Amino acid sequence: LIYKNLTKSSIYSCFAEYYQNTNKEVSEKYYLKSNKLISDLQRDSIYQRQEFTKSVIKFFEEPEIDKISKKIPVNLGEGLIFIIGMPRSGTTLTESIIATSEDCIAGGEKVFFSVNCRPIIKQYQNGNLKYEALLKLGAAYLDLIDIQRKGKKIFIDKMPENYLYYKFIQISLPLAKFIHVYRDPWDNAISLFKQNYVNEITYASSFFGIALEYANYEHLMKRWGDEEGQNILDVNYQDLVTNTEDVANEIWNFCNLPGKYEKFKRKEYFAQTASKHQVRKEIYTSSLNKTEFTDYYEDFKKDFEEQRQYWKNN
């Protein structure tokens, strides 16, 4: 069953892309078929991510965190830029813009914080408090990227899911800066749904799963953004693609980047993610105000608002 579903979902995804520009109805049918097969393989409840998000918030409300954070050197993280947000929200495009800066290297999507912070929260959920692990995170990350950094002043980590681990990064690397890219929820949902994510992003195979995760993410970013002393610059994807130079200048000022944004350099950038082909094209606005999967829009909107209300009530 697993082999059959994985194979057929990939085939349907290829058909969906093939028909995308010639027959929208057929294309959507194949996207739906592909994601249904992926959904049938999943065994973990998508609500687990909601519980995980709640545990992240509770973890950083523990009084022990302040004591630990005071022991971390305040000079760690200089020159590090983390680009965070929902997947398919414009993080790769943002990386390609910043990568035109002098003395800068794009490090791609590092799984370091996912690998090291998820077990801490899991242990916390099970009643095992491992606060001391925070003391080693920053230095361990710097050791990991040292070779790839090649002595460059600026290093970019564009793992979108690091929004879940923002507080871990902010405490362990106090001088790091964060670019938070956000996109219209429905546009973002369609873009996620149209990617053939099997293991990487489990919630992306249903619009309900995406609505739930987007509400989790939105609440978490608002929570951290409301705190004082946060090194977060919010970037609207619509502004990014319609007023690219203005947004680039804002990023340059926020991150104190050397040099300036040069449009022709951006097109030479090669990404290693699902956006690798799109990012080398001209920046376009066709990804705004999407009109696909219209039969699912009202349900998505309703589910999203219900999940937003859930967070308000909790």
XYZ file of C-alpha atoms in Angstrom:
314
model
C 0.000 0.000 0.000
C 2.785 2.424 0.910
C 4.717 1.747 -2.301
C 1.573 1.964 -4.427
C 0.397 5.227 -2.878
C 3.807 6.889 -3.074
C 4.197 5.911 -6.715
C 0.678 6.885 -7.781
C 0.737 10.179 -5.856
C 3.917 11.174 -7.711
C 2.380 10.224 -11.054
C -0.795 12.194 -10.335
C 1.307 15.171 -9.232
C 3.158 15.083 -12.573
C -0.147 14.954 -14.469
C -1.412 17.898 -12.398
C 1.605 20.004 -13.344
C 1.355 18.955 -16.989
C -2.252 20.153 -17.286
C -1.815 23.226 -15.081
C -1.687 25.752 -17.930
C -4.012 23.992 -20.361
C -6.870 22.489 -18.361
C -7.327 23.810 -14.835
C -10.162 21.422 -14.005
C -8.153 18.328 -14.937
C -5.084 19.691 -13.158
C -7.006 20.234 -9.908
C -8.500 16.739 -10.159
C -5.016 15.209 -10.240
C -3.768 17.390 -7.364
C -6.733 16.187 -5.288
C -6.072 12.548 -6.210
C -2.390 12.880 -5.351
C -3.010 14.443 -1.953
C -5.733 11.929 -1.092
C -3.214 9.112 -1.538
C -0.683 10.953 0.634
C -3.301 11.570 3.338
C -4.168 7.863 3.389
C -0.570 7.060 4.369
C -0.410 9.374 7.352
C -0.915 7.966 10.821
C -0.071 10.931 13.080
C -2.890 13.293 13.980
C -2.435 16.802 12.630
C -3.612 17.996 16.039
C -0.292 16.789 17.450
C 1.325 19.833 15.872
C -1.144 22.055 17.692
C -0.282 20.390 21.005
C 3.407 20.732 20.183
C 2.972 24.464 19.523
C 1.200 24.894 22.872
C 4.051 23.061 24.598
C 6.631 25.365 22.986
C 4.798 28.371 24.438
C 4.501 26.785 27.900
C 8.168 25.753 27.866
C 9.297 29.361 27.519
C 6.940 30.492 30.276
C 8.900 28.404 32.787
C 10.828 30.652 35.235
C 13.951 28.517 34.777
C 14.361 29.848 31.222
C 15.409 33.319 32.432
C 18.148 31.826 34.589
C 19.465 29.738 31.715
C 19.381 32.579 29.186
C 21.534 34.780 31.445
C 24.322 32.197 31.240
C 24.518 32.345 27.430
C 27.194 34.674 25.956
C 25.506 37.781 24.573
C 27.861 38.009 21.574
C 26.781 34.785 19.851
C 25.047 34.893 16.473
C 26.508 38.010 14.849
C 25.970 37.929 11.082
C 23.368 35.151 11.198
C 20.079 35.713 9.369
C 17.218 33.264 9.801
C 14.399 33.465 7.245
C 11.249 31.997 8.767
C 7.581 31.614 7.852
C 5.205 29.050 6.438
C 6.684 26.891 3.664
C 5.910 28.346 0.214
C 5.549 31.828 1.674
C 8.471 33.424 -0.178
C 11.420 32.361 1.978
C 13.494 31.169 -1.010
C 12.859 34.404 -2.904
C 13.919 36.363 0.180
C 17.063 34.261 0.485
C 17.941 34.924 -3.167
C 17.629 38.674 -2.570
C 19.790 38.731 0.568
C 22.364 36.444 -1.069
C 23.274 39.273 -3.490
C 24.913 41.067 -0.559
C 28.687 41.182 -0.350
C 30.485 38.816 2.031
C 27.384 36.627 2.309
C 26.668 32.928 1.883
C 23.294 31.199 1.646
C 23.282 28.079 3.763
C 19.993 26.607 2.577
C 17.587 24.921 4.973
C 19.369 23.657 8.068
C 17.507 21.047 10.108
C 19.708 21.656 13.163
C 17.057 23.272 15.345
C 14.327 20.847 14.290
C 16.575 17.906 15.163
C 17.818 19.334 18.459
C 14.816 21.262 19.796
C 11.994 18.848 19.022
C 13.361 16.251 21.509
C 13.610 18.952 24.198
C 9.909 19.775 23.823
C 8.979 16.080 23.648
C 10.847 15.489 26.912
C 9.133 18.509 28.408
C 5.741 17.100 27.393
C 6.671 13.885 29.205
C 7.605 15.749 32.377
C 11.387 15.708 31.876
C 12.696 19.275 32.132
C 15.901 19.651 30.085
C 16.550 23.386 30.265
C 20.346 22.981 30.298
C 20.252 21.842 26.669
C 19.725 25.505 25.752
C 23.265 26.316 26.902
C 24.881 24.225 24.155
C 22.615 25.002 21.192
C 24.238 28.208 19.945
C 27.826 26.988 20.041
C 26.854 23.663 18.444
C 25.080 25.444 15.572
C 28.080 27.711 14.952
C 30.349 24.655 14.833
C 28.004 23.007 12.340
C 27.998 25.890 9.857
C 31.663 26.854 10.296
C 32.975 24.982 7.238
C 30.099 26.021 4.976
C 30.386 29.629 6.128
C 33.946 29.895 4.738
C 34.715 32.917 6.863
C 31.869 34.958 5.372
C 30.432 37.685 7.564
C 26.784 36.920 6.726
C 25.237 33.444 6.841
C 21.608 32.792 5.836
C 19.546 29.896 7.169
C 16.185 29.723 5.410
C 14.507 26.770 7.108
C 10.877 28.015 7.177
C 9.859 25.756 10.067
C 12.310 27.525 12.357
C 9.336 29.704 13.297
C 8.543 26.850 15.689
C 12.003 27.157 17.234
C 12.388 30.926 17.095
C 12.724 31.303 20.869
C 15.373 28.589 21.038
C 17.403 30.403 18.379
C 16.820 33.866 19.816
C 17.992 32.817 23.280
C 20.943 30.686 22.151
C 22.151 33.127 19.448
C 21.232 36.590 20.849
C 22.692 38.624 17.952
C 20.920 36.678 15.205
C 18.358 38.499 13.076
C 15.099 37.087 11.723
C 13.239 37.863 8.514
C 9.654 36.660 8.886
C 7.951 36.293 5.491
C 4.185 35.962 5.516
C 1.698 35.440 2.706
C -2.057 35.547 2.144
C -3.300 32.345 3.846
C -5.302 31.073 0.862
C -2.531 31.752 -1.655
C -0.128 30.011 0.700
C -2.522 27.077 1.126
C -2.870 26.503 -2.619
C 0.880 26.663 -3.123
C 1.412 24.092 -0.359
C -1.342 21.804 -1.634
C 0.215 21.736 -5.100
C 3.563 20.432 -3.856
C 4.135 16.700 -3.654
C 5.073 16.635 0.027
C 4.932 13.073 1.290
C 7.077 12.990 4.428
C 8.399 16.542 4.750
C 5.195 18.497 5.384
C 2.449 16.117 6.432
C -0.296 18.710 6.927
C -0.016 19.970 3.320
C -2.127 17.161 1.835
C -5.435 18.686 3.004
C -6.786 22.220 3.138
C -8.034 21.579 6.674
C -4.535 20.545 7.764
C -3.081 23.693 6.221
C -5.716 25.894 7.902
C -4.919 24.354 11.271
C -1.156 24.743 10.846
C -1.423 28.300 9.530
C -3.403 29.275 12.640
C -0.765 27.617 14.862
C 2.005 29.491 13.065
C 0.154 32.808 13.057
C -0.497 32.639 16.797
C 3.094 31.687 17.596
C 4.600 34.519 15.539
C 2.224 37.060 17.080
C 3.136 35.767 20.525
C 6.874 36.231 20.000
C 6.474 39.434 18.013
C 4.591 41.081 20.881
C 7.533 40.598 23.225
C 10.083 43.377 23.655
C 13.556 43.166 22.176
C 12.779 40.840 19.281
C 15.035 41.013 16.210
C 12.237 40.241 13.743
C 11.498 42.056 10.497
C 8.061 41.184 9.068
C 7.988 41.025 5.260
C 4.700 40.803 3.367
C 5.047 38.537 0.320
C 2.822 40.807 -1.752
C 5.115 43.750 -1.019
C 8.120 41.555 -1.758
C 6.987 40.781 -5.317
C 5.427 44.161 -6.152
C 7.926 46.524 -4.449
C 11.026 44.367 -4.416
C 13.656 47.116 -4.291
C 11.944 48.953 -1.420
C 11.623 45.748 0.606
C 15.233 44.824 -0.197
C 16.404 48.198 1.116
C 14.393 47.651 4.294
C 16.053 44.256 4.758
C 19.492 45.771 4.112
C 18.951 48.396 6.802
C 17.523 45.932 9.312
C 20.351 43.422 8.872
C 23.136 46.009 8.394
C 24.149 44.222 5.196
C 27.239 45.320 3.249
C 26.827 46.414 -0.361
C 23.398 46.804 -1.924
C 20.713 44.725 -3.599
C 21.544 44.056 -7.252
C 18.742 42.599 -9.324
C 20.921 40.866 -11.924
C 22.800 38.929 -9.225
C 19.582 37.471 -7.841
C 18.812 35.605 -11.073
C 22.172 33.847 -10.841
C 21.215 32.371 -7.473
C 20.528 28.626 -7.348
C 18.165 27.360 -4.654
C 18.023 23.784 -3.395
C 14.322 23.701 -2.510
C 10.952 23.277 -4.203
C 11.198 26.890 -5.442
C 14.516 26.380 -7.242
C 13.092 26.913 -10.754
C 10.811 29.821 -9.899
C 13.448 31.805 -8.046
C 15.689 32.162 -11.112
C 12.923 33.785 -13.143
C 11.846 37.387 -13.046
C 9.958 38.245 -9.875
C 6.317 37.877 -10.810
C 2.898 38.655 -9.316
C 0.952 35.721 -10.787
C 1.330 33.981 -7.401
C -0.986 36.578 -5.835
C -4.770 36.278 -5.518
C -4.942 32.701 -6.721
C -8.245 31.478 -8.179
C -7.732 27.710 -8.009
C -9.680 25.166 -5.928
C -12.529 27.635 -5.489
C -14.870 24.869 -4.269
C -12.673 24.508 -1.192
C -12.164 28.178 -0.362
C -15.183 28.709 1.905
C -14.438 25.587 3.952
C -10.805 26.635 4.283
C -11.818 30.125 5.388
C -14.270 28.694 7.951
C -11.750 26.171 9.307
C -9.048 28.815 9.526
C -11.257 31.218 11.481
C -12.318 28.432 13.845
C -8.678 27.603 14.543
C -7.883 31.270 15.088
C -10.717 31.394 17.602
C -9.349 28.297 19.293
C -6.094 30.116 19.995
C -7.900 33.226 21.222
C -9.862 31.096 23.673
C -6.781 29.219 24.873
